[in-house]
XYZ file of C-alpha atoms in Angstrom:
363
model
C 74.204 126.229 176.181
C 77.507 125.247 177.802
C 76.551 121.588 177.809
C 75.592 121.790 174.132
C 78.935 123.332 173.221
C 80.719 120.655 175.258
C 78.835 117.886 173.479
C 79.577 119.383 170.081
C 83.258 119.719 170.938
C 83.384 116.103 172.084
C 81.646 114.950 168.911
C 84.129 116.949 166.850
C 86.952 115.251 168.753
C 85.505 111.837 167.902
C 85.155 112.750 164.230
C 88.759 113.961 164.189
C 89.812 110.605 165.639
C 88.155 108.829 162.703
C 89.997 111.113 160.283
C 93.318 110.412 162.005
C 92.775 106.650 161.899
C 91.858 106.876 158.233
C 95.386 108.079 157.510
C 97.009 104.988 159.038
C 97.409 102.951 155.848
C 99.146 105.753 153.982
C 101.296 106.693 156.982
C 102.437 103.144 157.669
C 103.298 102.644 154.004
C 105.367 105.850 153.881
C 107.345 104.780 156.950
C 107.898 101.179 155.864
C 109.118 102.325 152.431
C 112.078 103.985 154.195
C 112.581 101.887 157.319
C 111.413 98.462 156.148
C 108.227 96.531 156.881
C 109.303 95.291 160.333
C 111.678 98.062 161.394
C 109.267 100.797 160.329
C 106.388 99.204 162.227
C 108.614 98.798 165.300
C 109.446 102.507 165.207
C 105.797 103.544 164.785
C 104.415 101.408 167.591
C 107.262 102.315 169.945
C 106.505 106.018 169.496
C 102.811 105.302 169.821
C 103.308 103.376 173.091
C 105.213 106.328 174.555
C 102.529 108.768 173.416
C 99.704 106.645 174.858
C 101.571 106.385 178.150
C 101.328 110.177 178.368
C 97.825 110.737 176.981
C 95.910 107.673 178.218
C 98.217 106.416 180.978
C 98.767 102.968 182.459
C 95.949 101.006 184.062
C 95.854 99.130 187.358
C 96.381 95.525 186.343
C 94.724 94.218 189.511
C 91.399 95.412 188.076
C 91.790 93.269 184.942
C 90.389 89.805 184.469
C 93.129 87.336 183.576
C 91.216 86.221 180.474
C 91.038 89.728 179.055
C 94.567 90.682 180.053
C 96.213 87.645 178.472
C 93.902 86.825 175.565
C 93.182 90.449 174.739
C 96.857 91.436 174.778
C 97.929 88.567 172.533
C 95.097 89.101 170.060
C 95.637 92.870 169.956
C 99.364 92.525 169.284
C 98.754 89.783 166.704
C 96.245 91.966 164.875
C 98.516 95.005 164.757
C 101.402 92.843 163.502
C 99.228 91.412 160.722
C 97.823 94.822 159.809
C 101.159 96.650 159.653
C 103.026 93.852 157.861
C 100.224 93.417 155.309
C 100.697 97.071 154.343
C 104.482 97.045 154.585
C 104.909 93.868 152.518
C 102.577 94.995 149.711
C 104.338 95.109 146.345
C 102.848 98.433 145.247
C 101.090 101.396 146.880
C 97.802 100.334 145.272
C 98.194 96.868 146.749
C 98.774 98.454 150.169
C 95.478 100.295 149.804
C 93.752 97.090 148.708
C 94.930 95.084 151.728
C 93.656 97.925 153.912
C 90.195 97.380 152.411
C 90.492 93.594 152.874
C 91.236 94.214 156.539
C 87.931 96.060 156.780
C 86.070 92.754 156.632
C 86.374 92.705 160.422
C 83.163 94.665 161.241
C 81.040 92.046 159.471
C 83.103 89.217 160.965
C 82.699 90.762 164.424
C 78.932 90.585 164.085
C 79.168 86.941 163.000
C 81.402 86.124 165.980
C 79.023 87.952 168.343
C 76.101 85.901 167.029
C 77.969 82.573 167.207
C 79.938 82.997 170.435
C 78.114 85.656 172.455
C 74.478 84.896 171.627
C 73.895 88.288 169.997
C 70.532 88.506 168.266
C 70.416 89.836 164.717
C 67.789 90.643 162.120
C 67.652 89.401 158.547
C 69.817 92.296 157.442
C 72.836 90.298 158.567
C 72.845 88.080 155.450
C 72.840 90.848 152.800
C 75.329 92.751 154.968
C 77.849 89.897 154.920
C 77.272 89.202 151.225
C 77.821 92.850 150.291
C 80.987 93.056 152.406
C 82.516 90.054 150.642
C 81.311 91.188 147.210
C 82.798 94.651 147.774
C 86.185 93.147 148.608
C 86.016 91.029 145.452
C 85.272 94.127 143.370
C 88.214 96.002 144.913
C 90.606 93.114 144.272
C 89.297 92.566 140.751
C 90.958 95.759 139.565
C 89.502 97.623 136.613
C 87.538 94.508 135.638
C 85.367 94.817 138.746
C 83.670 91.666 139.975
C 85.991 89.239 138.193
C 86.766 86.047 140.132
C 89.695 85.118 137.901
C 91.210 88.581 138.139
C 90.720 88.610 141.905
C 92.466 85.251 142.331
C 95.333 86.330 140.079
C 95.727 89.502 142.118
C 95.862 87.549 145.386
C 98.365 85.057 143.943
C 100.703 87.927 143.089
C 101.331 88.504 146.813
C 99.518 85.875 148.883
C 101.350 86.731 152.123
C 100.173 90.337 152.207
C 96.539 89.501 151.469
C 96.602 86.540 153.877
C 97.920 88.778 156.662
C 95.174 91.322 155.990
C 92.469 88.653 156.141
C 94.016 87.032 159.220
C 94.041 90.453 160.859
C 90.322 90.859 160.146
C 89.611 87.504 161.799
C 91.811 88.265 164.800
C 90.303 91.705 165.379
C 86.793 90.287 165.179
C 87.820 87.822 167.885
C 89.388 90.616 169.931
C 86.158 92.620 169.763
C 84.228 89.622 171.071
C 86.709 89.007 173.898
C 86.696 92.689 174.836
C 82.930 92.887 174.942
C 82.680 89.776 177.107
C 85.598 90.124 179.525
C 86.968 93.707 179.602
C 84.560 94.815 182.359
C 85.213 98.487 181.676
C 89.016 98.252 181.765
C 91.291 99.884 179.226
C 94.403 97.933 178.258
C 95.323 99.955 175.203
C 98.662 101.300 176.523
C 100.179 97.969 177.625
C 98.761 96.331 174.510
C 100.551 98.810 172.255
C 103.728 98.336 174.281
C 103.503 94.575 173.741
C 103.007 95.205 170.025
C 106.152 97.365 169.871
C 108.163 94.712 171.752
C 106.872 92.055 169.343
C 108.045 94.040 166.334
C 111.498 94.637 167.818
C 111.850 90.910 168.577
C 110.902 90.135 164.993
C 113.399 92.717 163.775
C 116.263 91.290 165.850
C 115.460 87.744 164.725
C 115.169 88.700 161.052
C 117.871 89.611 158.532
C 117.980 93.177 159.905
C 116.459 94.934 156.929
C 118.255 98.273 156.561
C 116.684 101.432 157.955
C 117.280 104.461 155.751
C 116.857 107.202 158.330
C 115.967 110.574 156.901
C 114.030 113.627 157.960
C 111.035 112.438 155.913
C 111.091 108.970 157.471
C 111.398 110.307 161.022
C 108.692 112.896 160.442
C 106.359 110.259 158.965
C 107.023 107.982 161.954
C 106.154 110.707 164.454
C 103.049 111.747 162.508
C 101.874 108.127 162.215
C 102.329 107.595 165.956
C 100.473 110.828 166.702
C 97.631 109.812 164.380
C 97.197 106.561 166.286
C 97.853 107.864 169.794
C 95.868 111.101 169.560
C 93.189 109.176 167.702
C 92.569 106.965 170.736
C 92.737 109.930 173.112
C 90.258 111.983 171.048
C 87.895 109.064 170.589
C 87.933 108.578 174.341
C 86.533 112.114 174.657
C 84.001 111.585 171.889
C 82.606 108.323 173.204
C 82.112 109.737 176.705
C 80.661 113.151 175.925
C 79.761 113.314 172.239
C 76.963 112.081 169.992
C 77.718 108.370 169.721
C 75.006 107.781 167.118
C 76.721 110.212 164.751
C 80.188 108.892 165.570
C 79.142 105.288 165.028
C 77.634 106.076 161.639
C 80.687 108.099 160.600
C 83.092 105.325 161.590
C 81.605 102.992 158.979
C 82.838 105.269 156.217
C 86.439 104.780 157.312
C 87.347 102.664 154.230
C 86.389 105.507 151.900
C 88.369 108.064 153.908
C 91.306 105.684 154.235
C 91.414 105.037 150.486
C 91.147 108.768 149.759
C 93.979 109.709 152.120
C 96.137 106.820 150.956
C 95.593 107.735 147.324
C 96.817 111.266 148.000
C 99.733 110.349 150.285
C 100.973 107.529 148.058
C 100.261 109.366 144.766
C 98.193 106.449 143.502
C 95.203 106.896 141.196
C 92.185 104.723 141.998
C 89.584 103.978 139.354
C 85.804 104.143 139.603
C 85.557 100.379 140.121
C 87.713 100.598 143.233
C 85.498 103.278 144.747
C 82.347 101.315 143.947
C 83.772 98.240 145.678
C 84.813 100.301 148.704
C 81.335 101.836 148.950
C 79.782 98.359 148.809
C 82.032 97.244 151.684
C 80.820 100.233 153.726
C 77.172 99.461 152.977
C 77.675 95.836 153.986
C 79.261 96.871 157.292
C 76.427 99.312 158.000
C 73.803 96.630 157.334
C 75.595 94.278 159.738
C 75.571 97.016 162.371
C 71.877 97.750 161.832
C 71.131 94.029 162.063
C 72.348 93.959 165.664
C 70.799 97.192 166.912
C 68.274 96.694 169.656
C 64.822 98.265 169.175
C 64.022 101.191 171.411
C 61.916 100.151 174.347
C 58.516 101.784 174.524
C 57.913 103.813 177.676
C 54.393 103.774 179.045
C 53.253 107.051 180.646
C 50.263 107.016 182.990
C 47.308 108.962 181.662
C 46.698 110.772 184.939
C 49.491 112.162 187.077
C 49.065 114.218 190.202
C 50.629 117.652 190.481
C 52.921 116.361 193.218
C 54.103 113.473 191.035
C 54.766 115.889 188.171
C 56.797 118.114 190.445
C 58.872 115.188 191.727
C 59.427 113.922 188.182
C 60.517 117.355 186.978
C 63.018 117.619 189.801
C 64.729 114.337 188.933
C 67.864 114.834 186.810
C 67.558 112.858 183.612
C 70.722 112.425 181.628
C 69.174 111.536 178.277
C 72.417 111.742 176.247
C 74.089 109.357 178.682
C 71.218 106.857 178.334
C 71.390 107.182 174.551
C 75.140 106.578 174.647
C 74.685 103.385 176.639
C 72.106 102.052 174.204
C 74.263 102.853 171.199
C 77.409 101.427 172.778
C 75.596 98.154 173.424
C 74.498 97.978 169.790
C 77.978 98.726 168.455
C 79.548 95.357 167.821
C 81.853 96.355 165.062
C 83.741 99.572 164.961
C 87.452 99.341 165.565
C 87.306 102.393 167.754
C 84.502 101.029 169.930
C 86.450 97.902 170.742
C 89.475 99.892 171.814
C 87.889 102.584 173.906
C 84.502 101.644 175.226
C 86.843 99.923 177.652
C 87.769 103.296 179.080
C 89.690 103.294 182.333
C 87.735 106.147 183.924
C 84.915 104.057 185.373
C 83.273 107.000 187.118
C 82.875 109.089 183.971
C 82.212 106.232 181.560
C 78.649 105.495 180.460
C 77.243 102.627 182.474
C 76.201 99.719 180.287
C 73.606 97.353 181.758
C 74.695 93.739 182.067
C 73.186 91.548 179.387
C 73.927 87.861 179.820
C 72.838 87.125 176.267
C 75.398 89.347 174.584
C 78.078 89.276 177.229
C 78.012 93.060 177.535
């Protein structure tokens, strides 16, 4: 009973992490409205780096492969810069929510990258998954008109930098997921990566026109809450992925766009029409299909028809950690979720689920 309660608590922690991450778009927008796109992001990621230093800690760099440490750090920082600036530079709150949905193309792109660069096998579901992901984005950007190519293009032309940053971020994160899966070797670089991101933002701030920061209680509170949402999100997911139900957590993570849009709509006081929600749901369905396309079939286990009493006794005495085996299988099939890329690379090697080496997929 104790183990069951522990597993449920860990699963609840993972679900809470997804909820916290879903608030990121709205939180970042609230901060950047007061502190500026670059300055606000610098404040958020600085606080987050400090928080992660306490909750997750710093790794031993000697355990890292040079490829992962350098390439992973640069790609992680580049993604976070694109993601935060895409939201901060949006002209309106609705546009900030839209670029957040555009950024969610990365799960489908991650699957494509895994197939092309890591030899990941996929079923025929991959094609409708990618098509639905792109179509859902087009519906979201089409406004009230829905799937309207002209309206979508006009919307993008109104602020090409913000939408371009969101799309570039999706590409970069898909690449980061591939690099992580191939070269991380169980190491967790999330704390130094966030620190590099904060340093990057401060360098950009010092080299820019020093956009004014209007410090207020609301701005400071939003900054702290945003940092806590990110930092505690990673810490809680770390618990969930090690001890919780990864099948449930993986499925729940693919509904992040819907949760993100809902939270952002409330925090930014922005009404979203039915067409927007339909497009967001289509994006989610496309991402789920891409995930299902890469899941490995369960291997059939042959059981001998006749087993001696002694063999049965020996078998019964062997400890079988079925949840741990299930976690490993699910983790291997997860090629997309943002959270998986960041924290399947947990630093606690002894408590982390062991994933068999697969030369085909680089895992």
